[in-house]
Each structure stands twice: as structure tokens, then as C-alpha cells.
Amino acid sequence: MAERSLALALVTAGAPLQPIEREVPTPATDEVLLRIHACGVCRTDLHIVDGDLALPQLPRVPGHEVVGTVIGLGAGVRRFRLGDRIGVPWLGATCQVCRYCRSRRENLCDAPQFTGYTRDGGYAQHAVARADYCYPLPAGIDDAHAAPLLCAGLIGYRALRMAGDAARIGLYGFGAAAHLVAQVAIAQGREIFAFTRPQDDTGQAFARSLGCAWAGGSDSPPPAALDAALIFAPVGALLPAALAATAKGGIVVCAGIHMTDIPSFPYRLLWGERIVRSVANLTREDGDEFFALVQRHPPRASVEVFPLREANAALAAIRTGRVNGAAVLDCR
Ligand SMILES: [Zn+2]
Ligand SMILES: [Zn+2]
């Protein structure tokens, strides 16, 4: 009989994830089979489970911050060997023929596949992934601390790149992505201003402990005008607030995949050549750059580990903002 494998899956829309037993999947020609060690829990997973994004085909196993060991190889895979420890990110595959793929913007691909959304992801003991979209992981970082790098770290890094050479950066929503971006940006010599939910003293103390120059509620103005603001919280009302805190010529980057509606705001907040833009997904180039940077200045992820079977509790902790840093599932 084929070996069985545990996964936590979205089976019914609107219901909690359920444990399911599957056969261990077989990798296709261009895929690797992983024995998963750890998988990060991203806010995007919550948007998928809550139905904020179009529902995937069900059942679906979420999770796109997957760390595991290669235990099976498709015949065409040259990038990895059996026994390699690798990471699987959100960008699961791209078409390579659309105009975005052909212009180094595969993050905008017209026919993409996403790990844990259009393909089964890492809330599981095993997964298959397209080898060309996976990354070798630095040896010095353990599984639980490596997992959040694969989305929070990577998407955070892409958002930070959009800030250009901004010296003063505001981070709105100080969760998994922001706490990693803050460390990278501070290592680059920038000043970081952390905006949390109002009265979140624990979150603000956490931000200061990582070297942020200032931390306060998202309803308070920073002590100096920002050159850039990165919004990680899925709250549309933060956009006018961030614009109001940003200097002329500055940029506000929306880094999440979903946001509540943005309230109308006076044009003067945008006037002065301020820019508003979003960041969507990632390219493999972003990943290569980010992991090269991580080798030199490894950001220290702050993680709270939950057993795989407790995935619903991990999602609930993200929903209420109870996690300082990132939530990670132990899938061993
Ligand atoms: Zn494409
Ligand atoms: Zn994510």
C-alpha cells in the first residue's frame, strides 16, 4: 500500500481547516517531492481561508513558506539533489510566454500558479513543487526561522526595493513581514518608524527592541515626515494615513494581496508628486537577491511554533494580531 501523509486542508468554504490523509504525492518531471519540516503561516492564508480572495478548488492545502528536504526528484530536475534542504515560496510557476514573463516581470504573469492557493502547499507532511521556483536555504538558519523568509521576508524585500533610497521608512502593520524588513533596512542604515494597532504596547516595544527609531499607533503622526511608507496591514484606511505622514516626492507601497476599501481622501495628500503603488507576488530574481542578502545579514525571525494539527489556532493568532513576528507550523 502507498505511504500515507497528513495534511491540513480547506475542505469546505467558511469552515476551519480539516486534517486529511493523502497518498504521498509523486513528483512530475520538473518537480521535487519534499518531506516538509516547517511551514510559515502567512496573512494571505487567512485571506484564502476567510474567502477574501476568490476561493481555490477544494480541497486545498494552504501554506507557501515551506521548508523541507528533497526526498524525490522528477527525471528532468537538475537544480537540486536528494537530501537538499530547500524552500518553496508563493510563486509556484509561471507561463514563460506572456508579455510579463518575457519582460522580467513574471510576478505579474497572466497564467501563474501559486503555492497553497492554486497548488497544494505546505500545511502538510509532504508536498511537490516546481524545482525551478524553489530556493536552496542558508545552512545557518533553522527550519522554523527559515520559513518566514519565504514570503514575509521575500515580499517585504520587494516592497523595500520599491522604496528606493528612502532614508526614513514607515512600516504600517508590524507583523511577520515588517519585523524582517525592519532588520534588513536598519542594517542598510535607514531609520525605521513602526506603526502598530493603537495601544498595542507589546507590538511597539517589540519594534523598538529590533532597533526601530520610533514606534507608535497608526493613528499617531511620526516625529518626522517619511520618505516612504510600506503598508503590510490589510486596512485600506491606513493608505490616507500613510500619505499624510509621507513627505513630498515620497512613495506609499501597499504590500498585501488584499486590503479593505480605501476611504476617499483629499487630493492634497497625494499632491506633491507622492506615489501610491502595490507590490504583487515576487520574481525569482527577487528571491535570488534576497537570499544572497540573507547570507550576508541574516535577519532574525521571531517565531511562534504551532504543531501542524494546530494550524487553525495559528491562523486565529494571526487574525487577532496576537503573534509577535511570525507563526510557523512544525510539520515533522
Ligand atoms: Zn507568464
Ligand atoms: Zn505570504
Short mmCIF file of C-alpha atoms and ligand atoms in Angstrom, two decimals, residues 42 44 64 151, ligand 2:
data_model
loop_
_atom_site.label_atom_id
_atom_site.label_comp_id
_atom_site.label_asym_id
_atom_site.label_seq_id
_atom_site.Cartn_x
_atom_site.Cartn_y
_atom_site.Cartn_z
CA CYS A 42 1.02 34.00 6.24
CA THR A 44 -2.58 35.52 2.77
CA HIS A 64 3.57 28.96 0.90
CA CYS A 151 7.05 35.07 1.92
ZN ZN B 2 2.52 35.06 2.06
#
